[in-house]
Short mmCIF file of C-alpha atoms in Angstrom, two decimals:
data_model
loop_
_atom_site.label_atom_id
_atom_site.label_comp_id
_atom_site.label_asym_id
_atom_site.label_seq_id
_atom_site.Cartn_x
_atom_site.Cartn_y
_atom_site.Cartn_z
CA UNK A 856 0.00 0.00 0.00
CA UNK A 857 1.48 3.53 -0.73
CA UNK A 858 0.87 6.20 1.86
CA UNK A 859 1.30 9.79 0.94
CA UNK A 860 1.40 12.99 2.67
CA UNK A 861 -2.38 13.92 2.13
CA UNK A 862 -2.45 16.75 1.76
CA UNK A 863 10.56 46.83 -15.07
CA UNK A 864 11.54 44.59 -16.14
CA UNK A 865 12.80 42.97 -19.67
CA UNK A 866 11.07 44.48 -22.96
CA UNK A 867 9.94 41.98 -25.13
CA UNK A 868 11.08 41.91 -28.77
CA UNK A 869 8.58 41.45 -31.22
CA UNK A 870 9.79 40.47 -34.76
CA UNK A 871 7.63 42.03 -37.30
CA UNK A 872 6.47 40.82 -40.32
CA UNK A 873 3.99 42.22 -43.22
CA UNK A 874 1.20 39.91 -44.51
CA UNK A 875 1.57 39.31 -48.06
CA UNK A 876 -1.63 37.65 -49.72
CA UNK A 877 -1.32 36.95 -53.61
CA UNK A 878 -3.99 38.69 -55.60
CA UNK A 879 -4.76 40.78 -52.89
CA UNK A 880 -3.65 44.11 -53.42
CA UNK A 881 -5.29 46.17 -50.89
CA UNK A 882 -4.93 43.72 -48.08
CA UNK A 883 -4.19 45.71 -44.76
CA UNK A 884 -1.34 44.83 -43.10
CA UNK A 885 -1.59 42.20 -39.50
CA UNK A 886 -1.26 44.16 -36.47
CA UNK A 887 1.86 42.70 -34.33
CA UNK A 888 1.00 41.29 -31.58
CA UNK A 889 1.21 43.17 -28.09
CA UNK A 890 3.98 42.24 -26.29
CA UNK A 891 3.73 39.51 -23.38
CA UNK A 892 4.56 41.77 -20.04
CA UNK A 893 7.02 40.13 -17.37
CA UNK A 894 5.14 38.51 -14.69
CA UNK A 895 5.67 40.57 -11.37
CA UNK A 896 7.12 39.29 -8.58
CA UNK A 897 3.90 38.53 -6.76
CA UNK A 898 3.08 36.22 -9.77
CA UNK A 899 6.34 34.58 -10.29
CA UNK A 900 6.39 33.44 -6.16
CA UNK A 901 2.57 33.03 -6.39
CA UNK A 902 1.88 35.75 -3.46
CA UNK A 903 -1.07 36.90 -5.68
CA UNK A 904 -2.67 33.81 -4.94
CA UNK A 905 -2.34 32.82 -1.31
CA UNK A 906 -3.83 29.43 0.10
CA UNK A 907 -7.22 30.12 2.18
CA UNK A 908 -4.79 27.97 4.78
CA UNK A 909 -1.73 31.09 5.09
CA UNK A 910 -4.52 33.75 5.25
CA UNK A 911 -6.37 32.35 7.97
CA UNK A 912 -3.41 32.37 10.17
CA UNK A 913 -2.08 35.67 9.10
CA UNK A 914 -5.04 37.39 10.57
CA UNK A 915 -5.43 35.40 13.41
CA UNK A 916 -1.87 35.82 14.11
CA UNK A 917 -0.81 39.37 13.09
CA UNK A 918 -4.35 40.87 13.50
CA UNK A 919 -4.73 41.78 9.98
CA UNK A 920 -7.64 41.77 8.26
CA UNK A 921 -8.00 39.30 4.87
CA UNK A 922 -7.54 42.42 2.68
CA UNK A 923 -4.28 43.16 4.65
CA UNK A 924 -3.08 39.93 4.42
CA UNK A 925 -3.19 39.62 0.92
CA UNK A 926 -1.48 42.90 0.23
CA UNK A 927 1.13 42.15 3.11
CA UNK A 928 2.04 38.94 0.88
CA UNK A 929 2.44 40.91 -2.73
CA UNK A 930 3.75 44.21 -0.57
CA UNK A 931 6.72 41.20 0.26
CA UNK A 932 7.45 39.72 -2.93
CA UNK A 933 7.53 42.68 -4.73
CA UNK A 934 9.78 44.41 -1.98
CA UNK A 935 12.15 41.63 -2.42
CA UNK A 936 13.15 42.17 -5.85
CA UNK A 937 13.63 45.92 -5.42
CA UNK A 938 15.81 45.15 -2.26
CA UNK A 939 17.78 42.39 -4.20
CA UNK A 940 18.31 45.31 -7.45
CA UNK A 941 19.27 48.18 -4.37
CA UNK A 942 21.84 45.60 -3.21
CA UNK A 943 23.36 44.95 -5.99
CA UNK A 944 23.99 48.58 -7.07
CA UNK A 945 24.87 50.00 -3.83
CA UNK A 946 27.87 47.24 -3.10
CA UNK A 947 29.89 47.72 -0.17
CA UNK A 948 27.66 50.85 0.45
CA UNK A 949 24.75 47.90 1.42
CA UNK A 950 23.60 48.02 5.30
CA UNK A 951 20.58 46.27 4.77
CA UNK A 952 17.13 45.89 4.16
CA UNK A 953 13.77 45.51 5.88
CA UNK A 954 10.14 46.12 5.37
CA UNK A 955 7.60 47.21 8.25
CA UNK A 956 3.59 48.51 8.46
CA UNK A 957 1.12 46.24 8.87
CA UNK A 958 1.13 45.77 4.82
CA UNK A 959 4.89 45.43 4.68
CA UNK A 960 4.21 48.56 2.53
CA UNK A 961 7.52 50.00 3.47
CA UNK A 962 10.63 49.05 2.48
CA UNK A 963 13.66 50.40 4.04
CA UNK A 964 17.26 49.98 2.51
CA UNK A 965 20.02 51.17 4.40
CA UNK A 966 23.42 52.73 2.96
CA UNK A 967 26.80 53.95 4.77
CA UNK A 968 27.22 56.37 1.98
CA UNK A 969 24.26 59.50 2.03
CA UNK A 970 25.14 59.79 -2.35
CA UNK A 971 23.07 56.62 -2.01
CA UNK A 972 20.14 58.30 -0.79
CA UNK A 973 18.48 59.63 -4.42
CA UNK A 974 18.97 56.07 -5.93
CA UNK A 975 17.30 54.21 -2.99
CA UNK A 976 14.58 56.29 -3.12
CA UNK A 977 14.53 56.60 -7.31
CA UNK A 978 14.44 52.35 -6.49
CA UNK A 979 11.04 52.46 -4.58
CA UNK A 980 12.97 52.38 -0.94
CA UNK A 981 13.12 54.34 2.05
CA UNK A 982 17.10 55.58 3.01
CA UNK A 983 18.52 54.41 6.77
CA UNK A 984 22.23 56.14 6.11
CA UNK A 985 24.16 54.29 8.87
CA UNK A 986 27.73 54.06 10.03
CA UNK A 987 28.65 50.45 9.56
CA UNK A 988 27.84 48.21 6.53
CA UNK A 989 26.10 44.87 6.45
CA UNK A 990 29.75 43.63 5.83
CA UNK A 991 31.24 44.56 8.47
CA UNK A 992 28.28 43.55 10.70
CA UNK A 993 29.27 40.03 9.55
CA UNK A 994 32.93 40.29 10.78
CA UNK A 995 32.25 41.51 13.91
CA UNK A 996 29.27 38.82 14.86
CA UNK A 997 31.83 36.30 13.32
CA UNK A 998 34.32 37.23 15.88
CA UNK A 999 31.77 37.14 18.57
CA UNK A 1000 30.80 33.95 17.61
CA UNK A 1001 34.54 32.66 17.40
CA UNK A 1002 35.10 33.70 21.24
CA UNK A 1003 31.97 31.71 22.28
CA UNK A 1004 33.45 28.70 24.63
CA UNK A 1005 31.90 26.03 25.65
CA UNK A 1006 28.13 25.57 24.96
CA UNK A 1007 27.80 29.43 26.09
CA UNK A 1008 24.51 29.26 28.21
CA UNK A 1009 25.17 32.52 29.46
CA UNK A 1010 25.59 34.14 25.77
CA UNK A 1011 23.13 32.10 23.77
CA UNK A 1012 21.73 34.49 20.85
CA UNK A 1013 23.95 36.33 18.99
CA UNK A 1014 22.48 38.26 15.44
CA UNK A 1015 22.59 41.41 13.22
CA UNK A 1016 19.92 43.15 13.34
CA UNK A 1017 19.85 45.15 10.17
CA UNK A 1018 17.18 47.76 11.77
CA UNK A 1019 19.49 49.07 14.89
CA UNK A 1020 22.56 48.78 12.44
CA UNK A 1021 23.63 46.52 15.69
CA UNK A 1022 25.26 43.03 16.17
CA UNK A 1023 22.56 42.17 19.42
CA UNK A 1024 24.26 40.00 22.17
CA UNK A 1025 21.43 38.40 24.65
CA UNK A 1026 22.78 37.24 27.70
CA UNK A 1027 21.92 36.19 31.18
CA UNK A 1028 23.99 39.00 32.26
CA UNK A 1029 25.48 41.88 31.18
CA UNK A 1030 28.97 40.77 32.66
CA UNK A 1031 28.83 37.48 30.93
CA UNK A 1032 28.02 39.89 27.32
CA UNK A 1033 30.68 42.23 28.04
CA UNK A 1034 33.08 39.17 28.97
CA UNK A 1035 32.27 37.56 25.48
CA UNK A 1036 32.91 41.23 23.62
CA UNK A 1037 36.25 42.00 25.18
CA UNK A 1038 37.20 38.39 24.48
CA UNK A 1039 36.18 38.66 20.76
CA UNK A 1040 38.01 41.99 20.23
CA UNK A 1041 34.77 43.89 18.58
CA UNK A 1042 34.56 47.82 19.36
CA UNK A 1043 31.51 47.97 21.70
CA UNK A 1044 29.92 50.41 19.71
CA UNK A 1045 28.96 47.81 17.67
CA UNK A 1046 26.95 46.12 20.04
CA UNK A 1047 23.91 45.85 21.51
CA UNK A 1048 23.22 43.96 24.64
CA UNK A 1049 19.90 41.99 25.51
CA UNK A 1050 19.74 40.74 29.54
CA UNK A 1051 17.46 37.83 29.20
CA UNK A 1052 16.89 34.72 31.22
CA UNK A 1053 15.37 33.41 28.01
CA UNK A 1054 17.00 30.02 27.59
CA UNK A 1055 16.44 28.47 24.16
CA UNK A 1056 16.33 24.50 23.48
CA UNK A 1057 16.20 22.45 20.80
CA UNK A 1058 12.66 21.15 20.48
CA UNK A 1059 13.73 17.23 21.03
CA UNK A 1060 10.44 15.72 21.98
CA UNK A 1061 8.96 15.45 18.97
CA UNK A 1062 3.87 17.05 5.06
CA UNK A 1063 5.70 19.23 5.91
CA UNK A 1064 4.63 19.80 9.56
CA UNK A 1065 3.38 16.11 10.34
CA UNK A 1066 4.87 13.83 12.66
CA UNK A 1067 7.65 11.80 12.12
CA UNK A 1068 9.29 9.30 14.85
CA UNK A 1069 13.04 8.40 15.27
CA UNK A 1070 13.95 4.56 16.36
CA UNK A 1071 10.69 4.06 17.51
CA UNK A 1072 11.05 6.93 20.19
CA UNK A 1073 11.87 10.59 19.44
CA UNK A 1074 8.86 12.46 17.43
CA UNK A 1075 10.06 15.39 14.89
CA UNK A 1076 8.11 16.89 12.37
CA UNK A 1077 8.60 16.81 8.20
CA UNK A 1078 10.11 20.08 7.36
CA UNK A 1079 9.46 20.13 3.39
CA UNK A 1080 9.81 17.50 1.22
CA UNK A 1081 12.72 17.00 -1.01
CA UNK A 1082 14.51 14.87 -3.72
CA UNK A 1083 18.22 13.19 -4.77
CA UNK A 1084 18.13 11.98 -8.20
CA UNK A 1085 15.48 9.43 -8.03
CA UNK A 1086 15.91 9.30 -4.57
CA UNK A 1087 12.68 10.87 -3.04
CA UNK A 1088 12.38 12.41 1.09
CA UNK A 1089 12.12 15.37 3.38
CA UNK A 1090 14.50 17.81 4.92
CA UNK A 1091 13.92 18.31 8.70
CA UNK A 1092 16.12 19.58 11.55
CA UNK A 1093 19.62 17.51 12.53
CA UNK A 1094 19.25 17.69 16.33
CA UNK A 1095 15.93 15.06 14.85
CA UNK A 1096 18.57 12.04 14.29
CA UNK A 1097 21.72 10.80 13.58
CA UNK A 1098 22.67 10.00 9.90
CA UNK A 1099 21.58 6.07 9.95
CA UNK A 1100 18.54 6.78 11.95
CA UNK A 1101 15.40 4.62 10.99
CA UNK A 1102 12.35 6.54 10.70
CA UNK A 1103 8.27 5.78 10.47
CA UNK A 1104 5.70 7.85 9.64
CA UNK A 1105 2.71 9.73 10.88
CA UNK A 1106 1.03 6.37 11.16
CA UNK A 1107 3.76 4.60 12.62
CA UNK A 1108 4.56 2.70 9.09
CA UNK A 1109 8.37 2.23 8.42
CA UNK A 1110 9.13 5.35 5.95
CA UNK A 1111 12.95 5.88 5.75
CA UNK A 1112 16.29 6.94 6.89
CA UNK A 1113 18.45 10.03 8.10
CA UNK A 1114 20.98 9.77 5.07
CA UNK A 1115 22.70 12.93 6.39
CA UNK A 1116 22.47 15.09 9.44
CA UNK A 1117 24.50 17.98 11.19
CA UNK A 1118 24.10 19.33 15.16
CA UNK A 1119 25.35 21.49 16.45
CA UNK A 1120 27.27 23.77 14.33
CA UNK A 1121 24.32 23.43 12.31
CA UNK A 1122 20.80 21.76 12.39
CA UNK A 1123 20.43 20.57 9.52
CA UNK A 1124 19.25 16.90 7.94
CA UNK A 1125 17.00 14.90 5.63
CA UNK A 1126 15.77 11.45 5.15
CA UNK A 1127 15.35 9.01 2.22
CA UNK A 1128 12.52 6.99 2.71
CA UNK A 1129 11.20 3.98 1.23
CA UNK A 1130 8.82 3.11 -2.11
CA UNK A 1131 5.74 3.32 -0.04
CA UNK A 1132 6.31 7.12 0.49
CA UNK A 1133 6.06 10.02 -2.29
CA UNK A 1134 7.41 13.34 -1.68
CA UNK A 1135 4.54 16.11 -2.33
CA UNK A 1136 4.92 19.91 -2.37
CA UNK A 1137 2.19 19.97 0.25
CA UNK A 1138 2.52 21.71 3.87
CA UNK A 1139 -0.17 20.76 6.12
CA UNK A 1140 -2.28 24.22 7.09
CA UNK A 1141 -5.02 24.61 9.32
CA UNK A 1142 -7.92 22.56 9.74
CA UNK A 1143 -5.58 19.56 8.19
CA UNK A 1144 -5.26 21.51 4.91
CA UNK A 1145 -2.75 22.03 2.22
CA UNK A 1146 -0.96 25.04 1.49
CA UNK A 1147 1.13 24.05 -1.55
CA UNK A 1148 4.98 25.39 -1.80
CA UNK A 1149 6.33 26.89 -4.54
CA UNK A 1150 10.01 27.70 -4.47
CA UNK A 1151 12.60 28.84 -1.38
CA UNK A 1152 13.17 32.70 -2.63
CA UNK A 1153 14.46 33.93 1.15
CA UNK A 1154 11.96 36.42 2.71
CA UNK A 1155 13.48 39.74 4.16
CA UNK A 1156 13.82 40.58 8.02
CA UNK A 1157 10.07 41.78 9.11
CA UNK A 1158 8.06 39.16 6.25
CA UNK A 1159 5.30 37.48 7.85
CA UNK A 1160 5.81 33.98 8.04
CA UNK A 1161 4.18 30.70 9.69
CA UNK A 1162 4.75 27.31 10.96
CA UNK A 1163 3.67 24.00 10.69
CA UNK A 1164 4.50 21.35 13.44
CA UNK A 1165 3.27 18.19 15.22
CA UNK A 1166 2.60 19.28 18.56
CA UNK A 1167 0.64 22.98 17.60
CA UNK A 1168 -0.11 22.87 14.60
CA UNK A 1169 -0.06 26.29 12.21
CA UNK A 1170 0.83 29.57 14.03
CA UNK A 1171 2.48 32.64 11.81
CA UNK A 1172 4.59 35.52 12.86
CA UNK A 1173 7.31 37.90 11.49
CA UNK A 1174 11.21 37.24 11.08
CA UNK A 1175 12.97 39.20 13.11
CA UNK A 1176 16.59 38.40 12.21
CA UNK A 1177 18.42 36.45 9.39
CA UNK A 1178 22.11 34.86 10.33
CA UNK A 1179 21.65 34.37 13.87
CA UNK A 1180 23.67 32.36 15.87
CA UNK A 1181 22.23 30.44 19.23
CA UNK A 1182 23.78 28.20 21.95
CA UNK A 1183 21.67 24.75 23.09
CA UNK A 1184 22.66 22.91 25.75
CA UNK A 1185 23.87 20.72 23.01
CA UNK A 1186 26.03 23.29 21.47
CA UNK A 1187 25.79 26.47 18.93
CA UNK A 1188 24.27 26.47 16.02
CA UNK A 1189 24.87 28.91 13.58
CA UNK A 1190 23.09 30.83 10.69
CA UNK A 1191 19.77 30.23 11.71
CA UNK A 1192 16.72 32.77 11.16
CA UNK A 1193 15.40 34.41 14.30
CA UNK A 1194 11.22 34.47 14.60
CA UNK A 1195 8.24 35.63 16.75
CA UNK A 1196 6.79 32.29 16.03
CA UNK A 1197 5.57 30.12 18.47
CA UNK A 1198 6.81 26.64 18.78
CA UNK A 1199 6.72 23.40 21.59
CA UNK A 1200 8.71 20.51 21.55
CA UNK A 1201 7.80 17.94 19.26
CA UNK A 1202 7.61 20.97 16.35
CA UNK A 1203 11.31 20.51 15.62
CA UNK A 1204 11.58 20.26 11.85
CA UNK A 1205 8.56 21.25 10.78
CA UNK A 1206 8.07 23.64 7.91
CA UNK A 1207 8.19 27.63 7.62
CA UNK A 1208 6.81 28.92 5.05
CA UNK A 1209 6.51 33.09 3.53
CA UNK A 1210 3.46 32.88 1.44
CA UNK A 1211 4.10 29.69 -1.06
CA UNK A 1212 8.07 29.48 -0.38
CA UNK A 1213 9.80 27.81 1.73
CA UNK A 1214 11.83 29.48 4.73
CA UNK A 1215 13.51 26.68 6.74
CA UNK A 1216 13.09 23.95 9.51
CA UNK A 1217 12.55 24.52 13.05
CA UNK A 1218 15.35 24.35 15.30
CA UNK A 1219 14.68 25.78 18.53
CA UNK A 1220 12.83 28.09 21.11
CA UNK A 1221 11.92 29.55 24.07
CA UNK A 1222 8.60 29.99 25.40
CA UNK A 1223 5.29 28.32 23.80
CA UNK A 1224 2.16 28.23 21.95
CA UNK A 1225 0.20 29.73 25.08
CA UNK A 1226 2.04 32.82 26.30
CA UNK A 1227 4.30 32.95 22.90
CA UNK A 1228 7.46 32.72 22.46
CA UNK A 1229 11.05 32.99 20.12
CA UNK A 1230 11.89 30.53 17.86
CA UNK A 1231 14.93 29.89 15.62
CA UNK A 1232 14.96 27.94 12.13
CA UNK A 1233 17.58 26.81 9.89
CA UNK A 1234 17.04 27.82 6.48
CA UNK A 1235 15.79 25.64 3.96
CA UNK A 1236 18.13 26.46 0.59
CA UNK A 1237 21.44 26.04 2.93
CA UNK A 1238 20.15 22.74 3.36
CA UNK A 1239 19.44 21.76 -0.06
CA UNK A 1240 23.05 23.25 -1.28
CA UNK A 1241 24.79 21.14 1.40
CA UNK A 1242 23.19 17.96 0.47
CA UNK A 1243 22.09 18.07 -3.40
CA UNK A 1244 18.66 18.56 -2.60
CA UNK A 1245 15.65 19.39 -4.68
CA UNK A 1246 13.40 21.36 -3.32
CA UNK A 1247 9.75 19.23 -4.26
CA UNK A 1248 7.49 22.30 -5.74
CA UNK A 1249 3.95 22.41 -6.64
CA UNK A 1250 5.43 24.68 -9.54
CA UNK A 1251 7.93 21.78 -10.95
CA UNK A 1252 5.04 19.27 -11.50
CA UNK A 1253 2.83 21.96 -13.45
CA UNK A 1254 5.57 23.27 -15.82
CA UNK A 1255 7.91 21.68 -18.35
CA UNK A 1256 11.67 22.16 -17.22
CA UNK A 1257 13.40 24.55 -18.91
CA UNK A 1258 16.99 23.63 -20.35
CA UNK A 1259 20.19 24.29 -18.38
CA UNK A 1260 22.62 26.62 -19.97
CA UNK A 1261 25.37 24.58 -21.01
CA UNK A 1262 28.19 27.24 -20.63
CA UNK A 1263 30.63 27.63 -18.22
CA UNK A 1264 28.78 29.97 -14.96
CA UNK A 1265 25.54 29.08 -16.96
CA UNK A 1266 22.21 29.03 -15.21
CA UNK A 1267 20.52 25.46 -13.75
CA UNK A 1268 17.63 24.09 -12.35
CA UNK A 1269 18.74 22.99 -8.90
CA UNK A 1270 21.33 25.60 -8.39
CA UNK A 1271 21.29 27.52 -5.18
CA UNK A 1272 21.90 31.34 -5.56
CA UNK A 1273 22.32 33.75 -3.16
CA UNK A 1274 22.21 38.36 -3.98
CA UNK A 1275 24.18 38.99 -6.46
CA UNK A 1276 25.52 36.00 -8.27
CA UNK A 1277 25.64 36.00 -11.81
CA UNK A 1278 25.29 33.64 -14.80
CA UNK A 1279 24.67 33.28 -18.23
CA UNK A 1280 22.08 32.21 -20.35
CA UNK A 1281 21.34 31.99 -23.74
CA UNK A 1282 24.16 34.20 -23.64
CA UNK A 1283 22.81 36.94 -21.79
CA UNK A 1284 24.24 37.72 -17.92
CA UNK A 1285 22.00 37.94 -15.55
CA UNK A 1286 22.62 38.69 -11.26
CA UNK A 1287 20.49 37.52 -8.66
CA UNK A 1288 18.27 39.82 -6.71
CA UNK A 1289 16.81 37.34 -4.29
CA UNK A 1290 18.21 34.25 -2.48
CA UNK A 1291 16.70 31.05 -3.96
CA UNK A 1292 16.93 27.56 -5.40
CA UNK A 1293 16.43 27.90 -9.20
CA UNK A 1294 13.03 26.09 -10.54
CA UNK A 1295 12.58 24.61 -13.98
CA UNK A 1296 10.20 27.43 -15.01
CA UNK A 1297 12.44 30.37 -13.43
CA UNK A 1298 14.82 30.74 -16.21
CA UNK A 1299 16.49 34.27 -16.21
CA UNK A 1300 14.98 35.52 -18.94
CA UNK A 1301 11.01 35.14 -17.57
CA UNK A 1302 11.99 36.28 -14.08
CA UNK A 1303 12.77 39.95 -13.38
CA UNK A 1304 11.44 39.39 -10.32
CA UNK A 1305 14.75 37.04 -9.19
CA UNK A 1306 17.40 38.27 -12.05
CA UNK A 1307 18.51 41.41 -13.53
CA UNK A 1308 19.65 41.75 -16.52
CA UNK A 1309 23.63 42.85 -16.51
#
C-alpha cells in the first residue's frame, strides 16, 4: 500500500512581419502582436494567490484583516526584488534591508554612503544612512561567535539586526556579554546587549509539519519535502537524528532513513525513505489543509511567516533576524533565522513557510504556543546546497523544465543562488536579486522578479 502525505523589467522583442496575400492588393497589413509583459514578482512566487490555509493564520496571528493579508504577501514579494536590485547597485555601500507597516508597505534599505540616498529612493525604498555596513556587521558577529566557549549558556543568541545597524548579544547577564565582547576583540559600539533569562532549546520531543518518529522513540516533524536523483524524502532539523537513523511515519509505518544530518554547528538533515512514500509539495495548514509550496526565494527581516509542526499545529509571525547564531545545551548552532513564532517541543523540523516558499526547519525556542514565544529555524536552501537537494514544488510538476545553460557559470535548475551572483544564459548575464533555489520554469529571462539583466 502507498501512503502519501495527504495533503521593469525585460522588454519583449517582437519580430515584425507584413502579410503578403497573392492577388490581394489592398490587403491591410496584420497588427503585431502586443507584447507579453514580465510577470511581477507577486506572480512569479505566487503571493497573488495565497492558500485560504496562510490567510487564515495571518489574521489570526498578526491581527490583519484578509484584505491586509493579501497585500502584506504581494507588498513582500515585490519588496524583495527591489531590495535584491538596491543591493546589488549600492555594493559595499549595502547596510541592509527591511520592510515594516502592517502591509509590509515600506521598504527600508540602508546605505553607509548619504550619495546613495536619491537612488534608494529613485528604487522604490526608504534611506537608513548608517555608520557600519552589512559587511562589516558580519565580521564583527563572526568574531563574537569565534570567542563563544563552551556551549555558552550565558551568551546564547547572537544576530545582526539590520534595523538598529547593531550586532545584538542576549545574555543572562550583562557581565557574561561584556566578557564575550572584550574576548572577541569587537569595538563595543557595535553592540547591543539583551539581559534575558530566556534560555532556548532544541525542540527534542517530537507534510511538511506532520509527525515523524526516530527509532521508535523521538517524534520530529517533516520540514518540506525534497529529492536526490530518483531518490525521493524530506528535509527536517539535525538535532531530529543521527545520519543512519530509521524513521516511520505519521502512522507509525516504516518510511525511511536520516541519510545525512549535522548538530550542532548546524541543524540541519533529511531522510530518504522507502517506495511506499512520495514526496509532495504539500505543507499541512489549518484545519488539516494544504498550502502548496512553490520555491525557497528567502523572505526579508520583518516578512510574515508561519509554521507547521506536530505538537501545535499552524501559528504565523514575522522574522525578526536572518544569520543568527544560538547556543543549546547541546552546542551552537549557527546561521539560523530568528522568529516571533511560536513553537513546543515535538515541532522541531517542521516547515516555515513566507506565502508559497519555503523558509527553513525549526530548530529551537523559548517559550510556547500559550504565552508565545522565540523561535529559531535553519534555512531551507542552505540545506538543499549542502546535500544536493531538490526542493519538491507544486510549480515543478505543473511546468515543463526549462533547459540548463550549457556554458561555463551558466544558469541550472537545482542551483542555489544567493544576492548577487551572476550567470549566463542563452548568452545573456543575468545577477540575482533574491536568495533562492532555481526552478525549472524560473529561467532568467522570464523572471525579473529574481534576475537582472547585466
Amino acid at each position: 500500500m502507498v501512503h502519501r502525505h495527504a495533503g521593469a523589467c525585460c522588454a519583449a522583442l517582437t519580430v515584425l512581419g507584413a502579410l503578403v496575400l497573392a492577388g490581394l492588393p489592398h490587403a491591410a497589413a496584420a497588427e503585431p502582436p502586443a507584447p507579453t509583459p514580465a510577470p511581477s514578482a507577486a506572480e512569479t512566487l505566487g503571493a497573488d494567490k495565497p492558500s485560504p490555509a496562510v490567510l487564515r493564520a495571518l489574521v489570526r496571528d498578526l491581527g490583519l484583516t484578509d484584505t491586509q493579508a493579501r497585500t502584506r504577501l504581494v507588498n513582500e514579494a515585490e519588496a524583495g526584488t527591489r531590495a535584491g536590485r538596491l543591493q546589488n547597485a549600492l555594493g559595499k555601500h549595502f547596510a541592509g534591508a527591511w520592510v515594516s507597516g502592517a502591509t509590509s508597505a515600506d521598504l527600508t534599505v540602508a546605505t553607509t554612503d548619504t550619495a546613495d540616498v536619491p537612488a534608494i529612493e529613485a528604487g522604490g525604498a526608504k534611506a537608513a544612512v548608517v555608520k557600519t555596513a552589512l559587511e562589516d556587521l558580519r565580521k564583527a558577529k563572526t568574531k563574537l561567535d569565534g570567542a563563544v566557549t563552551g556551549k555558552a549558556l550565558d551568551t546564547p543568541v547572537r544576530y545582526i539586526d539590520v534595523r538598529t545597524n547593531r550586532v545584538t548579544v542576549q545574555a543572562t547577564s550583562r557581565a557574561a556579554a561584556d566578557t564575550l565582547i572584550a574576548a572577541a576583540g569587537v569595538a563595543a559600539g557595535l553592540v547591543d546587549v539583551k539581559v534575558s533569562a530566556e534560555q532556548p532549546h532544541a525542540l527534542h520531543d517530537v507534510r511538511g509539519g506532520d509527525a515523524f518518529y526516530i527509532d521508535g522513540q523521538a517524534r520530529c516533524s517533516v520540514g518540506f519535502s525534497v529529492t536526490k536523483g530518483e531518490q525521493q524524502g524530506f528535509a527536517t532539523a539535525g538535532h531530529c537524528g543521527k545520519a543512519g537513523a530509521k524513521t516511520t511515519g505519521f502512522n507509525k509505518v516504516a518510511q525511511g532513513t536520516f541519510r545525512n544530518s549535522v548538530f550542532p554547528g548546524q541543524d540541519m538533515a533529511w531522510v530518504g525513505v522507502n517506495s511506499d512514500w512520495t514526496a509532495t509539495p504539500a505543507v499541512k495548514g489549518e484545519g488539516d489543509e494544504n498550502v502548496q509550496t512553490a520555491g525557497s526565494v528567502k523572505a526579508l527581516a520583518g516578512a510574515a511567516v508561519c509554521r507547521s509542526g506536530s505538537t501545535t499545529g499552524w501559528h504565523c509571525g514575522t522574522i525578526e533576524q536572518h544569520d543568527t547564531s544560538v547556543s543549546y545545551s547541546e552546542g551552537t548552532v549557527d546561521g539560523v533565522t530568528r522568529t516571533t513564532v511560536c513553537a513546543e517541543p515535538g515541532d522541531s523540523g517542521g516547515s516555515y513557510i513566507s506565502g508559497t516558499q519555503a523558509q527553513g526547519v525549526t530548530s529551537g525556542g523559548s517559550g510556547d504556543c500559550t504565552s508565545g514565544g522565540t523561535t529559531y529555524y535553519q534555512p531551507i536552501n542552505p540545506v538543499l546546497s549542502a546535500y544536493g537537494l531538490t526542493l519538491k514544488t507544486g510549480a515543478a510538476e505543473s511546468g515543463t523544465p526549462a533547459p540548463q545553460d550549457g556554458q561555463a557559470g551558466g544558469w541550472a535548475v537545482g542551483q542555489v543562488y544567493e544576492v548577487g551572483a551572476r550567470v549566463t544564459y542563452n548568452g545573456v548575464s543575468y545577477q540575482c536579486l533574491q536568495a533562492h533555489q532555481a526552478q525549472g520554469a524560473w529561467q532568467p529571462a522570464l523572471t525579473p522578479a529574481l534576475w537582472q539583466r547585466v
